[in-house]
Amino acid sequence: MWINAVLILVLMISVVTDLKSRKIYNNVIFPGLAAAFAVHFLTGGWVELGEAAIGCFIGFGVLLIPYLLGGMGAGDVKLLALVGALKGTYFVLAASIYMALIGAAIAVVVLLCRKGTGARLWQIVFVLYGLRYGVKIPLFVEKSSLSAAYPYGVAIAGGAVLCLGYKGWGSV
């Protein structure tokens, strides 16, 4: 049960700092990782420590490629690794699915709420209408309109909380 409390506390702090300053601080992540590994080792020995390490590496690996491609920050990767270290492999994989769905929904909302969205949508309608009649209308898109960034820690926290709610608060 303490694992869920630590997870919720770290997620709340990470969401607040990610929304406020667009950073997830190592001062929050690394003590959480140390506590996760220590308690898993003390309660279950090497077996649980190994399971925590595998969960940590799985969580790290899920977001490593998007990080390397420049799609998200290192704090997001470390936060999902912490979720894996605290809760294990299956939990972090299930939370990753929820995280991706929440992240996609947030991305759609961010893109729709940006300035000039209506003009871009009308331009797409004209291009599609032109294609229907064999007329090719060029689609002009400004590069600045495609670079909408948002704090992904919110999606990670939402995915973990949804997974906690689905699996039950008492499960590990």
Short mmCIF file of C-alpha atoms in Angstrom, two decimals:
data_model
loop_
_atom_site.label_atom_id
_atom_site.label_comp_id
_atom_site.label_asym_id
_atom_site.label_seq_id
_atom_site.Cartn_x
_atom_site.Cartn_y
_atom_site.Cartn_z
CA MET A 1 0.00 0.00 0.00
CA TRP A 2 2.91 2.36 0.67
CA ILE A 3 3.98 1.93 -2.96
CA ASN A 4 0.70 3.45 -4.14
CA ALA A 5 1.10 6.36 -1.73
CA VAL A 6 4.65 7.05 -2.93
CA LEU A 7 3.52 6.75 -6.54
CA ILE A 8 0.62 9.18 -6.08
CA LEU A 9 2.83 11.66 -4.21
CA VAL A 10 5.54 11.58 -6.90
CA LEU A 11 2.95 11.89 -9.66
CA MET A 12 1.27 14.88 -8.00
CA ILE A 13 4.58 16.68 -7.52
CA SER A 14 5.67 15.86 -11.07
CA VAL A 15 2.42 17.10 -12.61
CA VAL A 16 2.60 20.38 -10.70
CA THR A 17 6.23 21.03 -11.64
CA ASP A 18 5.67 19.93 -15.23
CA LEU A 19 2.71 22.27 -15.64
CA LYS A 20 4.45 25.12 -13.84
CA SER A 21 7.99 24.99 -15.21
CA ARG A 22 7.86 22.23 -17.86
CA LYS A 23 10.35 20.15 -15.85
CA ILE A 24 10.23 16.95 -13.82
CA TYR A 25 13.00 17.28 -11.29
CA ASN A 26 15.61 14.66 -10.46
CA ASN A 27 15.19 15.65 -6.79
CA VAL A 28 11.80 13.92 -6.97
CA ILE A 29 12.62 10.99 -9.26
CA PHE A 30 15.90 9.68 -7.83
CA PRO A 31 14.82 9.43 -4.17
CA GLY A 32 11.69 7.64 -5.38
CA LEU A 33 13.83 5.18 -7.35
CA ALA A 34 16.12 4.60 -4.37
CA ALA A 35 13.13 4.01 -2.08
CA ALA A 36 11.52 1.65 -4.60
CA PHE A 37 14.64 -0.48 -4.99
CA ALA A 38 15.42 -0.49 -1.27
CA VAL A 39 11.96 -1.51 -0.14
CA HIS A 40 11.55 -4.10 -2.87
CA PHE A 41 14.88 -5.61 -1.80
CA LEU A 42 14.01 -5.52 1.89
CA THR A 43 10.55 -7.03 1.44
CA GLY A 44 11.24 -9.61 -1.27
CA GLY A 45 14.98 -10.00 -1.59
CA TRP A 46 16.78 -10.30 -4.87
CA VAL A 47 13.72 -11.57 -6.72
CA GLU A 48 11.64 -8.45 -6.06
CA LEU A 49 14.66 -6.22 -6.64
CA GLY A 50 15.08 -7.88 -10.04
CA GLU A 51 11.40 -7.38 -10.84
CA ALA A 52 11.66 -3.72 -9.86
CA ALA A 53 14.74 -3.32 -12.07
CA ILE A 54 13.01 -4.98 -15.02
CA GLY A 55 9.96 -2.72 -14.54
CA CYS A 56 12.27 0.29 -14.40
CA PHE A 57 14.02 -0.68 -17.63
CA ILE A 58 10.71 -1.40 -19.39
CA GLY A 59 9.34 2.01 -18.35
CA PHE A 60 12.57 3.65 -19.45
CA GLY A 61 12.52 1.82 -22.77
CA VAL A 62 8.93 2.73 -23.63
CA LEU A 63 9.75 6.43 -23.88
CA LEU A 64 13.44 6.22 -24.85
CA ILE A 65 12.90 6.38 -28.63
CA PRO A 66 10.48 9.36 -28.47
CA TYR A 67 13.06 11.09 -26.25
CA LEU A 68 15.90 10.36 -28.68
CA LEU A 69 13.78 11.72 -31.52
CA GLY A 70 13.22 14.95 -29.57
CA GLY A 71 9.55 14.34 -28.85
CA MET A 72 9.76 14.62 -25.08
CA GLY A 73 12.01 15.47 -22.19
CA ALA A 74 14.25 13.25 -20.11
CA GLY A 75 12.12 13.86 -17.03
CA ASP A 76 9.18 12.13 -18.70
CA VAL A 77 11.33 9.08 -19.44
CA LYS A 78 12.61 8.93 -15.87
CA LEU A 79 9.10 9.34 -14.45
CA LEU A 80 7.81 6.33 -16.38
CA ALA A 81 10.91 4.39 -15.29
CA LEU A 82 10.01 5.22 -11.68
CA VAL A 83 6.46 3.99 -12.25
CA GLY A 84 7.94 0.72 -13.51
CA ALA A 85 10.30 0.42 -10.56
CA LEU A 86 7.50 0.99 -8.07
CA LYS A 87 4.77 -1.14 -9.62
CA GLY A 88 6.43 -3.62 -11.97
CA THR A 89 6.45 -4.66 -15.59
CA TYR A 90 2.80 -5.43 -16.23
CA PHE A 91 1.62 -2.28 -14.51
CA VAL A 92 3.97 -0.01 -16.46
CA LEU A 93 2.95 -1.62 -19.76
CA ALA A 94 -0.75 -1.18 -18.98
CA ALA A 95 -0.14 2.38 -17.77
CA SER A 96 1.75 3.09 -21.00
CA ILE A 97 -1.32 2.22 -23.04
CA TYR A 98 -3.50 4.55 -20.97
CA MET A 99 -0.73 7.17 -21.12
CA ALA A 100 -0.64 7.03 -24.92
CA LEU A 101 -4.42 7.43 -25.16
CA ILE A 102 -4.45 10.36 -22.76
CA GLY A 103 -1.45 11.93 -24.50
CA ALA A 104 -3.19 11.66 -27.88
CA ALA A 105 -6.34 13.28 -26.50
CA ILE A 106 -4.31 16.12 -24.98
CA ALA A 107 -2.44 16.60 -28.27
CA VAL A 108 -5.70 16.88 -30.22
CA VAL A 109 -7.05 19.44 -27.75
CA VAL A 110 -3.79 21.44 -27.88
CA LEU A 111 -3.78 21.46 -31.68
CA LEU A 112 -7.46 22.43 -31.89
CA CYS A 113 -7.05 25.28 -29.41
CA ARG A 114 -4.12 26.89 -31.21
CA LYS A 115 -4.43 30.11 -33.12
CA GLY A 116 -5.29 29.63 -36.80
CA THR A 117 -6.81 26.17 -36.43
CA GLY A 118 -10.01 27.17 -38.24
CA ALA A 119 -8.08 28.49 -41.24
CA ARG A 120 -6.03 25.30 -41.45
CA LEU A 121 -9.15 23.14 -41.27
CA TRP A 122 -10.82 25.15 -44.06
CA GLN A 123 -7.68 24.80 -46.16
CA ILE A 124 -7.79 21.02 -45.71
CA VAL A 125 -11.47 21.01 -46.73
CA PHE A 126 -10.63 22.95 -49.91
CA VAL A 127 -7.75 20.60 -50.75
CA LEU A 128 -9.98 17.54 -50.28
CA TYR A 129 -12.77 19.13 -52.29
CA GLY A 130 -10.32 19.94 -55.07
CA LEU A 131 -9.01 16.37 -55.09
CA ARG A 132 -12.55 15.12 -55.59
CA TYR A 133 -12.72 16.96 -58.92
CA GLY A 134 -9.12 16.32 -59.97
CA VAL A 135 -7.74 19.74 -59.04
CA LYS A 136 -4.58 19.71 -56.97
CA ILE A 137 -4.53 22.59 -54.53
CA PRO A 138 -1.24 22.93 -52.65
CA LEU A 139 -1.49 22.69 -48.88
CA PHE A 140 0.57 25.42 -47.24
CA VAL A 141 1.46 24.66 -43.65
CA GLU A 142 3.66 26.86 -41.52
CA LYS A 143 6.33 24.94 -39.62
CA SER A 144 5.53 26.89 -36.46
CA SER A 145 1.97 25.59 -36.50
CA LEU A 146 3.16 21.98 -36.29
CA SER A 147 5.33 22.36 -33.19
CA ALA A 148 2.81 22.25 -30.39
CA ALA A 149 4.49 21.07 -27.20
CA TYR A 150 2.75 20.20 -23.96
CA PRO A 151 3.75 18.71 -20.60
CA TYR A 152 3.62 14.95 -21.11
CA GLY A 153 3.98 14.27 -17.38
CA VAL A 154 0.24 14.89 -17.17
CA ALA A 155 -0.40 11.98 -19.56
CA ILE A 156 2.01 9.72 -17.64
CA ALA A 157 0.32 10.53 -14.35
CA GLY A 158 -3.13 10.08 -15.87
CA GLY A 159 -2.17 6.69 -17.28
CA ALA A 160 -0.74 5.52 -13.97
CA VAL A 161 -3.77 6.72 -11.99
CA LEU A 162 -6.16 5.07 -14.47
CA CYS A 163 -4.19 1.86 -14.19
CA LEU A 164 -4.29 2.09 -10.39
CA GLY A 165 -8.04 2.59 -10.51
CA TYR A 166 -8.53 -0.27 -12.91
CA LYS A 167 -6.30 -2.74 -11.04
CA GLY A 168 -7.32 -1.62 -7.56
CA TRP A 169 -5.44 0.50 -5.06
CA GLY A 170 -4.19 -2.45 -3.01
CA SER A 171 -2.57 -4.44 -5.82
CA VAL A 172 1.14 -4.36 -6.43
#
